């Protein structure tokens, strides 16, 4: 499912879940360095997006990402924890972009 389609599911889910107390949100992560070595990865078909962090040079990350580096899985996990906590009790139908300023 594309990110845009998932966001549509979230938005329609808000209407369906109205009155139940269930909140539904979407997280759009940017480039996340998951520590997988992809040095011999076949890049064909990847022209529409940035390559994985392990294939991208530090200079390219600095040029394309506002925080000048790929994100870490723990940084996305903190956003998930925030949405699961009571601190986000009035947030529903939202798209939280976690991309270090790349978008």
Backbone as XML, in Angstrom:
<?xml version="1.0"?>
<chain id="A" units="angstrom">
  <residue number="1" name="UNK">
    <atom name="N" x="0.854" y="-1.171" z="0.000"/>
    <atom name="CA" x="0.000" y="0.000" z="0.000"/>
    <atom name="C" x="0.899" y="1.233" z="0.000"/>
  </residue>
  <residue number="2" name="UNK">
    <atom name="N" x="0.566" y="2.168" z="-0.863"/>
    <atom name="CA" x="1.364" y="3.388" z="-0.910"/>
    <atom name="C" x="1.085" y="4.252" z="0.315"/>
  </residue>
  <residue number="3" name="UNK">
    <atom name="N" x="1.998" y="5.164" z="0.572"/>
    <atom name="CA" x="1.848" y="6.055" z="1.724"/>
    <atom name="C" x="0.598" y="6.912" z="1.592"/>
  </residue>
  <residue number="4" name="UNK">
    <atom name="N" x="0.302" y="7.358" z="0.366"/>
    <atom name="CA" x="-0.888" y="8.179" z="0.139"/>
    <atom name="C" x="-2.164" y="7.372" z="0.403"/>
  </residue>
  <residue number="5" name="UNK">
    <atom name="N" x="-2.178" y="6.113" z="-0.011"/>
    <atom name="CA" x="-3.329" y="5.250" z="0.234"/>
    <atom name="C" x="-3.506" y="4.995" z="1.724"/>
  </residue>
  <residue number="6" name="UNK">
    <atom name="N" x="-2.403" y="4.789" z="2.428"/>
    <atom name="CA" x="-2.475" y="4.562" z="3.877"/>
    <atom name="C" x="-3.033" y="5.789" z="4.588"/>
  </residue>
  <residue number="7" name="UNK">
    <atom name="N" x="-2.632" y="6.958" z="4.128"/>
    <atom name="CA" x="-3.164" y="8.186" z="4.727"/>
    <atom name="C" x="-4.658" y="8.310" z="4.466"/>
  </residue>
  <residue number="8" name="UNK">
    <atom name="N" x="-5.124" y="7.879" z="3.299"/>
    <atom name="CA" x="-6.560" y="7.860" z="3.010"/>
    <atom name="C" x="-7.324" y="6.921" z="3.927"/>
  </residue>
  <residue number="9" name="UNK">
    <atom name="N" x="-6.725" y="5.775" z="4.225"/>
    <atom name="CA" x="-7.341" y="4.829" z="5.159"/>
    <atom name="C" x="-7.455" y="5.456" z="6.544"/>
  </residue>
  <residue number="10" name="UNK">
    <atom name="N" x="-6.411" y="6.182" z="6.947"/>
    <atom name="CA" x="-6.427" y="6.848" z="8.255"/>
    <atom name="C" x="-7.545" y="7.883" z="8.297"/>
  </residue>
  <residue number="11" name="UNK">
    <atom name="N" x="-7.630" y="8.705" z="7.278"/>
    <atom name="CA" x="-8.637" y="9.770" z="7.252"/>
    <atom name="C" x="-10.054" y="9.206" z="7.256"/>
  </residue>
  <residue number="12" name="UNK">
    <atom name="N" x="-10.302" y="8.153" z="6.481"/>
    <atom name="CA" x="-11.640" y="7.559" z="6.492"/>
    <atom name="C" x="-11.874" y="6.789" z="7.789"/>
  </residue>
  <residue number="13" name="UNK">
    <atom name="N" x="-10.803" y="6.248" z="8.366"/>
    <atom name="CA" x="-10.928" y="5.538" z="9.636"/>
    <atom name="C" x="-11.358" y="6.432" z="10.774"/>
  </residue>
  <residue number="14" name="UNK">
    <atom name="N" x="-10.983" y="7.697" z="10.712"/>
    <atom name="CA" x="-11.409" y="8.647" z="11.746"/>
    <atom name="C" x="-12.930" y="8.741" z="11.767"/>
  </residue>
  <residue number="15" name="UNK">
    <atom name="N" x="-13.531" y="8.826" z="10.587"/>
    <atom name="CA" x="-14.991" y="8.919" z="10.508"/>
    <atom name="C" x="-15.661" y="7.627" z="10.977"/>
  </residue>
  <residue number="16" name="UNK">
    <atom name="N" x="-15.089" y="6.502" z="10.610"/>
    <atom name="CA" x="-15.659" y="5.208" z="10.997"/>
    <atom name="C" x="-15.545" y="4.986" z="12.501"/>
  </residue>
  <residue number="17" name="UNK">
    <atom name="N" x="-14.432" y="5.391" z="13.095"/>
    <atom name="CA" x="-14.182" y="5.144" z="14.514"/>
    <atom name="C" x="-14.698" y="6.266" z="15.418"/>
  </residue>
  <residue number="18" name="UNK">
    <atom name="N" x="-15.359" y="7.247" z="14.843"/>
    <atom name="CA" x="-15.874" y="8.375" z="15.617"/>
    <atom name="C" x="-16.778" y="7.885" z="16.750"/>
  </residue>
  <residue number="19" name="UNK">
    <atom name="N" x="-16.534" y="8.397" z="17.922"/>
    <atom name="CA" x="-17.348" y="8.038" z="19.078"/>
    <atom name="C" x="-16.897" y="6.795" z="19.820"/>
  </residue>
  <residue number="20" name="UNK">
    <atom name="N" x="-15.895" y="6.090" z="19.312"/>
    <atom name="CA" x="-15.440" y="4.865" z="19.970"/>
    <atom name="C" x="-14.272" y="5.102" z="20.920"/>
  </residue>
  <residue number="21" name="UNK">
    <atom name="N" x="-13.646" y="6.271" z="20.813"/>
    <atom name="CA" x="-12.475" y="6.554" z="21.635"/>
    <atom name="C" x="-11.184" y="6.024" z="21.047"/>
  </residue>
  <residue number="22" name="UNK">
    <atom name="N" x="-11.279" y="5.397" z="19.889"/>
    <atom name="CA" x="-10.098" y="4.872" z="19.217"/>
    <atom name="C" x="-9.512" y="5.962" z="18.334"/>
  </residue>
  <residue number="23" name="UNK">
    <atom name="N" x="-8.208" y="6.173" z="18.444"/>
    <atom name="CA" x="-7.514" y="7.154" z="17.615"/>
    <atom name="C" x="-6.717" y="6.428" z="16.547"/>
  </residue>
  <residue number="24" name="UNK">
    <atom name="N" x="-6.633" y="7.029" z="15.370"/>
    <atom name="CA" x="-5.895" y="6.427" z="14.266"/>
    <atom name="C" x="-5.033" y="7.511" z="13.618"/>
  </residue>
  <residue number="25" name="UNK">
    <atom name="N" x="-3.744" y="7.216" z="13.457"/>
    <atom name="CA" x="-2.794" y="8.174" z="12.909"/>
    <atom name="C" x="-1.859" y="7.472" z="11.935"/>
  </residue>
  <residue number="26" name="UNK">
    <atom name="N" x="-1.085" y="8.256" z="11.225"/>
    <atom name="CA" x="-0.166" y="7.741" z="10.217"/>
    <atom name="C" x="1.218" y="8.341" z="10.457"/>
  </residue>
  <residue number="27" name="UNK">
    <atom name="N" x="2.251" y="7.522" z="10.350"/>
    <atom name="CA" x="3.626" y="8.002" z="10.470"/>
    <atom name="C" x="4.292" y="7.830" z="9.107"/>
  </residue>
  <residue number="28" name="UNK">
    <atom name="N" x="4.876" y="8.916" z="8.600"/>
    <atom name="CA" x="5.603" y="8.892" z="7.332"/>
    <atom name="C" x="7.090" y="9.037" z="7.614"/>
  </residue>
  <residue number="29" name="UNK">
    <atom name="N" x="7.806" y="7.926" z="7.726"/>
    <atom name="CA" x="9.244" y="8.033" z="7.984"/>
    <atom name="C" x="10.000" y="8.393" z="6.718"/>
  </residue>
  <residue number="30" name="UNK">
    <atom name="N" x="11.085" y="9.101" z="6.895"/>
    <atom name="CA" x="11.972" y="9.407" z="5.774"/>
    <atom name="C" x="13.023" y="8.325" z="5.668"/>
  </residue>
  <residue number="31" name="UNK">
    <atom name="N" x="14.221" y="8.720" z="5.325"/>
    <atom name="CA" x="15.313" y="7.772" z="5.174"/>
    <atom name="C" x="15.798" y="7.331" z="6.554"/>
  </residue>
  <residue number="32" name="UNK">
    <atom name="N" x="15.639" y="6.052" z="6.839"/>
    <atom name="CA" x="16.013" y="5.497" z="8.141"/>
    <atom name="C" x="17.143" y="4.493" z="7.930"/>
  </residue>
  <residue number="33" name="UNK">
    <atom name="N" x="18.218" y="4.665" z="8.662"/>
    <atom name="CA" x="19.363" y="3.763" z="8.576"/>
    <atom name="C" x="19.107" y="2.572" z="9.487"/>
  </residue>
  <residue number="34" name="UNK">
    <atom name="N" x="18.751" y="1.455" z="8.890"/>
    <atom name="CA" x="18.438" y="0.259" z="9.676"/>
    <atom name="C" x="19.645" y="-0.660" z="9.833"/>
  </residue>
  <residue number="35" name="UNK">
    <atom name="N" x="20.802" y="-0.228" z="9.319"/>
    <atom name="CA" x="22.029" y="-0.987" z="9.518"/>
    <atom name="C" x="22.199" y="-2.185" z="8.612"/>
  </residue>
  <residue number="36" name="UNK">
    <atom name="N" x="21.441" y="-2.266" z="7.527"/>
    <atom name="CA" x="21.572" y="-3.378" z="6.596"/>
    <atom name="C" x="22.570" y="-2.985" z="5.511"/>
  </residue>
  <residue number="37" name="UNK">
    <atom name="N" x="23.541" y="-3.849" z="5.251"/>
    <atom name="CA" x="24.546" y="-3.570" z="4.229"/>
    <atom name="C" x="23.964" y="-3.886" z="2.856"/>
  </residue>
  <residue number="38" name="UNK">
    <atom name="N" x="23.825" y="-2.859" z="2.026"/>
    <atom name="CA" x="23.269" y="-3.031" z="0.688"/>
    <atom name="C" x="24.277" y="-2.647" z="-0.398"/>
  </residue>
  <residue number="39" name="UNK">
    <atom name="N" x="25.555" y="-2.838" z="-0.150"/>
    <atom name="CA" x="26.582" y="-2.384" z="-1.084"/>
    <atom name="C" x="26.450" y="-3.029" z="-2.470"/>
  </residue>
  <residue number="40" name="UNK">
    <atom name="N" x="25.978" y="-4.249" z="-2.565"/>
    <atom name="CA" x="25.826" y="-4.925" z="-3.862"/>
    <atom name="C" x="24.369" y="-4.964" z="-4.310"/>
  </residue>
  <residue number="41" name="UNK">
    <atom name="N" x="23.577" y="-4.075" z="-3.787"/>
    <atom name="CA" x="22.140" y="-4.032" z="-4.087"/>
    <atom name="C" x="21.906" y="-3.557" z="-5.518"/>
  </residue>
  <residue number="42" name="UNK">
    <atom name="N" x="20.953" y="-4.145" z="-6.203"/>
    <atom name="CA" x="20.601" y="-3.755" z="-7.572"/>
    <atom name="C" x="19.737" y="-2.499" z="-7.521"/>
  </residue>
  <residue number="43" name="UNK">
    <atom name="N" x="20.242" y="-1.387" z="-8.046"/>
    <atom name="CA" x="19.572" y="-0.094" z="-7.958"/>
    <atom name="C" x="18.539" y="0.140" z="-9.061"/>
  </residue>
  <residue number="44" name="UNK">
    <atom name="N" x="18.346" y="-0.794" z="-9.960"/>
    <atom name="CA" x="17.375" y="-0.582" z="-11.037"/>
    <atom name="C" x="15.978" y="-0.370" z="-10.464"/>
  </residue>
  <residue number="45" name="UNK">
    <atom name="N" x="15.281" y="0.618" z="-11.000"/>
    <atom name="CA" x="13.924" y="0.908" z="-10.553"/>
    <atom name="C" x="13.852" y="1.818" z="-9.349"/>
  </residue>
  <residue number="46" name="UNK">
    <atom name="N" x="14.969" y="2.332" z="-8.872"/>
    <atom name="CA" x="14.970" y="3.182" z="-7.680"/>
    <atom name="C" x="15.228" y="4.643" z="-8.022"/>
  </residue>
  <residue number="47" name="UNK">
    <atom name="N" x="14.847" y="5.071" z="-9.201"/>
    <atom name="CA" x="15.122" y="6.448" z="-9.613"/>
    <atom name="C" x="14.133" y="7.441" z="-9.023"/>
  </residue>
  <residue number="48" name="UNK">
    <atom name="N" x="12.997" y="6.994" z="-8.551"/>
    <atom name="CA" x="11.964" y="7.902" z="-8.057"/>
    <atom name="C" x="12.139" y="8.271" z="-6.591"/>
  </residue>
  <residue number="49" name="UNK">
    <atom name="N" x="13.091" y="7.695" z="-5.922"/>
    <atom name="CA" x="13.279" y="7.976" z="-4.501"/>
    <atom name="C" x="14.756" y="7.926" z="-4.155"/>
  </residue>
  <residue number="50" name="UNK">
    <atom name="N" x="15.070" y="8.424" z="-2.974"/>
    <atom name="CA" x="16.451" y="8.355" z="-2.522"/>
    <atom name="C" x="16.816" y="6.907" z="-2.226"/>
  </residue>
  <residue number="51" name="UNK">
    <atom name="N" x="18.043" y="6.511" z="-2.513"/>
    <atom name="CA" x="18.452" y="5.147" z="-2.184"/>
    <atom name="C" x="18.565" y="4.963" z="-0.671"/>
  </residue>
  <residue number="52" name="UNK">
    <atom name="N" x="18.612" y="3.717" z="-0.215"/>
    <atom name="CA" x="18.777" y="3.466" z="1.222"/>
    <atom name="C" x="20.021" y="4.161" z="1.773"/>
  </residue>
  <residue number="53" name="UNK">
    <atom name="N" x="20.005" y="4.434" z="3.043"/>
    <atom name="CA" x="21.073" y="5.195" z="3.688"/>
    <atom name="C" x="22.441" y="4.555" z="3.490"/>
  </residue>
  <residue number="54" name="UNK">
    <atom name="N" x="22.519" y="3.234" z="3.497"/>
    <atom name="CA" x="23.823" y="2.588" z="3.364"/>
    <atom name="C" x="24.409" y="2.756" z="1.963"/>
  </residue>
  <residue number="55" name="UNK">
    <atom name="N" x="23.584" y="3.134" z="0.975"/>
    <atom name="CA" x="24.071" y="3.352" z="-0.378"/>
    <atom name="C" x="24.310" y="4.827" z="-0.673"/>
  </residue>
  <residue number="56" name="UNK">
    <atom name="N" x="23.936" y="5.689" z="0.229"/>
    <atom name="CA" x="24.038" y="7.116" z="-0.019"/>
    <atom name="C" x="25.248" y="7.694" z="0.708"/>
  </residue>
  <residue number="57" name="UNK">
    <atom name="N" x="25.932" y="8.575" z="0.039"/>
    <atom name="CA" x="27.108" y="9.178" z="0.650"/>
    <atom name="C" x="26.705" y="10.187" z="1.720"/>
  </residue>
  <residue number="58" name="UNK">
    <atom name="N" x="27.611" y="10.464" z="2.629"/>
    <atom name="CA" x="27.374" y="11.462" z="3.672"/>
    <atom name="C" x="27.106" y="12.822" z="3.031"/>
  </residue>
  <residue number="59" name="UNK">
    <atom name="N" x="27.800" y="13.132" z="1.947"/>
    <atom name="CA" x="27.592" y="14.412" z="1.265"/>
    <atom name="C" x="26.174" y="14.511" z="0.711"/>
  </residue>
  <residue number="60" name="UNK">
    <atom name="N" x="25.676" y="13.431" z="0.159"/>
    <atom name="CA" x="24.313" y="13.414" z="-0.385"/>
    <atom name="C" x="23.277" y="13.561" z="0.725"/>
  </residue>
  <residue number="61" name="UNK">
    <atom name="N" x="23.503" y="12.907" z="1.858"/>
    <atom name="CA" x="22.579" y="13.049" z="2.986"/>
    <atom name="C" x="22.571" y="14.485" z="3.486"/>
  </residue>
  <residue number="62" name="UNK">
    <atom name="N" x="23.739" y="15.109" z="3.541"/>
    <atom name="CA" x="23.818" y="16.499" z="3.997"/>
    <atom name="C" x="23.091" y="17.432" z="3.043"/>
  </residue>
  <residue number="63" name="UNK">
    <atom name="N" x="23.123" y="17.136" z="1.751"/>
    <atom name="CA" x="22.475" y="17.988" z="0.756"/>
    <atom name="C" x="20.962" y="17.809" z="0.716"/>
  </residue>
  <residue number="64" name="UNK">
    <atom name="N" x="20.458" y="16.604" z="1.014"/>
    <atom name="CA" x="19.039" y="16.297" z="0.835"/>
    <atom name="C" x="18.208" y="16.271" z="2.112"/>
  </residue>
  <residue number="65" name="UNK">
    <atom name="N" x="18.836" y="16.134" z="3.257"/>
    <atom name="CA" x="18.112" y="15.981" z="4.516"/>
    <atom name="C" x="18.427" y="17.174" z="5.406"/>
  </residue>
  <residue number="66" name="UNK">
    <atom name="N" x="17.405" y="17.801" z="5.936"/>
    <atom name="CA" x="17.586" y="18.992" z="6.758"/>
    <atom name="C" x="18.514" y="18.791" z="7.938"/>
  </residue>
  <residue number="67" name="UNK">
    <atom name="N" x="18.419" y="17.659" z="8.596"/>
    <atom name="CA" x="19.304" y="17.373" z="9.733"/>
    <atom name="C" x="20.612" y="16.742" z="9.286"/>
  </residue>
  <residue number="68" name="UNK">
    <atom name="N" x="20.807" y="16.625" z="7.984"/>
    <atom name="CA" x="22.058" y="16.194" z="7.364"/>
    <atom name="C" x="22.483" y="14.766" z="7.684"/>
  </residue>
  <residue number="69" name="UNK">
    <atom name="N" x="21.534" y="13.906" z="7.979"/>
    <atom name="CA" x="21.851" y="12.501" z="8.252"/>
    <atom name="C" x="20.571" y="11.683" z="8.135"/>
  </residue>
  <residue number="70" name="UNK">
    <atom name="N" x="20.735" y="10.389" z="7.963"/>
    <atom name="CA" x="19.587" y="9.491" z="7.978"/>
    <atom name="C" x="19.097" y="9.336" z="9.417"/>
  </residue>
  <residue number="71" name="UNK">
    <atom name="N" x="17.829" y="9.039" z="9.557"/>
    <atom name="CA" x="17.265" y="8.831" z="10.885"/>
    <atom name="C" x="17.612" y="7.466" z="11.444"/>
  </residue>
  <residue number="72" name="UNK">
    <atom name="N" x="17.319" y="7.295" z="12.700"/>
    <atom name="CA" x="17.536" y="6.015" z="13.372"/>
    <atom name="C" x="16.194" y="5.376" z="13.708"/>
  </residue>
  <residue number="73" name="UNK">
    <atom name="N" x="16.127" y="4.053" z="13.735"/>
    <atom name="CA" x="14.875" y="3.402" z="14.091"/>
    <atom name="C" x="14.330" y="3.862" z="15.447"/>
  </residue>
  <residue number="74" name="UNK">
    <atom name="N" x="15.211" y="4.150" z="16.391"/>
    <atom name="CA" x="14.743" y="4.597" z="17.710"/>
    <atom name="C" x="14.050" y="5.952" z="17.633"/>
  </residue>
  <residue number="75" name="UNK">
    <atom name="N" x="14.428" y="6.784" z="16.666"/>
    <atom name="CA" x="13.779" y="8.086" z="16.524"/>
    <atom name="C" x="12.345" y="7.941" z="16.026"/>
  </residue>
  <residue number="76" name="UNK">
    <atom name="N" x="12.109" y="6.982" z="15.153"/>
    <atom name="CA" x="10.738" y="6.701" z="14.711"/>
    <atom name="C" x="9.965" y="6.035" z="15.855"/>
  </residue>
  <residue number="77" name="UNK">
    <atom name="N" x="10.627" y="5.164" z="16.591"/>
    <atom name="CA" x="9.986" y="4.478" z="17.716"/>
    <atom name="C" x="9.513" y="5.463" z="18.783"/>
  </residue>
  <residue number="78" name="UNK">
    <atom name="N" x="10.242" y="6.548" z="18.979"/>
    <atom name="CA" x="9.820" y="7.561" z="19.953"/>
    <atom name="C" x="8.518" y="8.229" z="19.521"/>
  </residue>
  <residue number="79" name="UNK">
    <atom name="N" x="8.358" y="8.440" z="18.222"/>
    <atom name="CA" x="7.110" y="9.010" z="17.716"/>
    <atom name="C" x="5.963" y="8.023" z="17.926"/>
  </residue>
  <residue number="80" name="UNK">
    <atom name="N" x="6.228" y="6.749" z="17.681"/>
    <atom name="CA" x="5.223" y="5.707" z="17.927"/>
    <atom name="C" x="4.844" y="5.694" z="19.399"/>
  </residue>
  <residue number="81" name="UNK">
    <atom name="N" x="5.830" y="5.771" z="20.282"/>
    <atom name="CA" x="5.560" y="5.798" z="21.724"/>
    <atom name="C" x="4.750" y="7.011" z="22.126"/>
  </residue>
  <residue number="82" name="UNK">
    <atom name="N" x="5.060" y="8.159" z="21.528"/>
    <atom name="CA" x="4.279" y="9.374" z="21.806"/>
    <atom name="C" x="2.825" y="9.181" z="21.398"/>
  </residue>
  <residue number="83" name="UNK">
    <atom name="N" x="2.599" y="8.632" z="20.207"/>
    <atom name="CA" x="1.217" y="8.434" z="19.744"/>
    <atom name="C" x="0.474" y="7.404" z="20.597"/>
  </residue>
  <residue number="84" name="UNK">
    <atom name="N" x="1.196" y="6.446" z="21.141"/>
    <atom name="CA" x="0.565" y="5.430" z="21.991"/>
    <atom name="C" x="0.313" y="5.927" z="23.405"/>
  </residue>
  <residue number="85" name="UNK">
    <atom name="N" x="0.940" y="7.035" z="23.771"/>
    <atom name="CA" x="0.810" y="7.544" z="25.134"/>
    <atom name="C" x="-0.382" y="8.479" z="25.275"/>
  </residue>
  <residue number="86" name="UNK">
    <atom name="N" x="-0.657" y="8.832" z="26.487"/>
    <atom name="CA" x="-1.722" y="9.782" z="26.774"/>
    <atom name="C" x="-1.384" y="11.205" z="26.374"/>
  </residue>
  <residue number="87" name="UNK">
    <atom name="N" x="-0.106" y="11.483" z="26.110"/>
    <atom name="CA" x="0.295" y="12.824" z="25.691"/>
    <atom name="C" x="-0.311" y="13.207" z="24.341"/>
  </residue>
  <residue number="88" name="UNK">
    <atom name="N" x="-0.715" y="12.220" z="23.560"/>
    <atom name="CA" x="-1.300" y="12.490" z="22.246"/>
    <atom name="C" x="-2.812" y="12.244" z="22.244"/>
  </residue>
  <residue number="89" name="UNK">
    <atom name="N" x="-3.446" y="12.420" z="23.382"/>
    <atom name="CA" x="-4.862" y="12.071" z="23.521"/>
    <atom name="C" x="-5.802" y="12.858" z="22.624"/>
  </residue>
  <residue number="90" name="UNK">
    <atom name="N" x="-5.375" y="13.993" z="22.098"/>
    <atom name="CA" x="-6.239" y="14.803" z="21.233"/>
    <atom name="C" x="-5.734" y="14.799" z="19.793"/>
  </residue>
  <residue number="91" name="UNK">
    <atom name="N" x="-4.916" y="13.821" z="19.434"/>
    <atom name="CA" x="-4.394" y="13.710" z="18.081"/>
    <atom name="C" x="-5.011" y="12.491" z="17.416"/>
  </residue>
  <residue number="92" name="UNK">
    <atom name="N" x="-5.716" y="12.725" z="16.310"/>
    <atom name="CA" x="-6.261" y="11.635" z="15.513"/>
    <atom name="C" x="-6.382" y="12.105" z="14.071"/>
  </residue>
  <residue number="93" name="UNK">
    <atom name="N" x="-6.214" y="11.178" z="13.144"/>
    <atom name="CA" x="-6.274" y="11.505" z="11.727"/>
    <atom name="C" x="-5.057" y="12.278" z="11.244"/>
  </residue>
  <residue number="94" name="UNK">
    <atom name="N" x="-3.982" y="12.245" z="11.994"/>
    <atom name="CA" x="-2.794" y="13.034" z="11.655"/>
    <atom name="C" x="-1.769" y="12.213" z="10.884"/>
  </residue>
  <residue number="95" name="UNK">
    <atom name="N" x="-0.969" y="12.921" z="10.105"/>
    <atom name="CA" x="0.174" y="12.330" z="9.425"/>
    <atom name="C" x="1.418" y="12.951" z="10.020"/>
  </residue>
  <residue number="96" name="UNK">
    <atom name="N" x="2.153" y="12.216" z="10.814"/>
    <atom name="CA" x="3.381" y="12.721" z="11.422"/>
    <atom name="C" x="4.555" y="12.347" z="10.532"/>
  </residue>
  <residue number="97" name="UNK">
    <atom name="N" x="5.214" y="13.365" z="9.992"/>
    <atom name="CA" x="6.344" y="13.156" z="9.096"/>
    <atom name="C" x="7.624" y="13.138" z="9.922"/>
  </residue>
  <residue number="98" name="UNK">
    <atom name="N" x="8.342" y="12.021" z="9.852"/>
    <atom name="CA" x="9.578" y="11.850" z="10.609"/>
    <atom name="C" x="10.687" y="11.642" z="9.574"/>
  </residue>
  <residue number="99" name="UNK">
    <atom name="N" x="11.141" y="12.751" z="8.976"/>
    <atom name="CA" x="12.106" y="12.639" z="7.890"/>
    <atom name="C" x="13.308" y="13.563" z="8.025"/>
  </residue>
  <residue number="100" name="UNK">
    <atom name="N" x="13.495" y="14.157" z="9.178"/>
    <atom name="CA" x="14.651" y="15.011" z="9.399"/>
    <atom name="C" x="14.657" y="16.267" z="8.557"/>
  </residue>
  <residue number="101" name="UNK">
    <atom name="N" x="13.504" y="16.650" z="8.037"/>
    <atom name="CA" x="13.406" y="17.857" z="7.225"/>
    <atom name="C" x="13.659" y="17.638" z="5.750"/>
  </residue>
  <residue number="102" name="UNK">
    <atom name="N" x="13.579" y="16.396" z="5.282"/>
    <atom name="CA" x="13.835" y="16.108" z="3.871"/>
    <atom name="C" x="12.660" y="16.472" z="2.967"/>
  </residue>
  <residue number="103" name="UNK">
    <atom name="N" x="11.469" y="16.550" z="3.507"/>
    <atom name="CA" x="10.308" y="16.827" z="2.635"/>
    <atom name="C" x="10.011" y="18.299" z="2.531"/>
  </residue>
</chain>
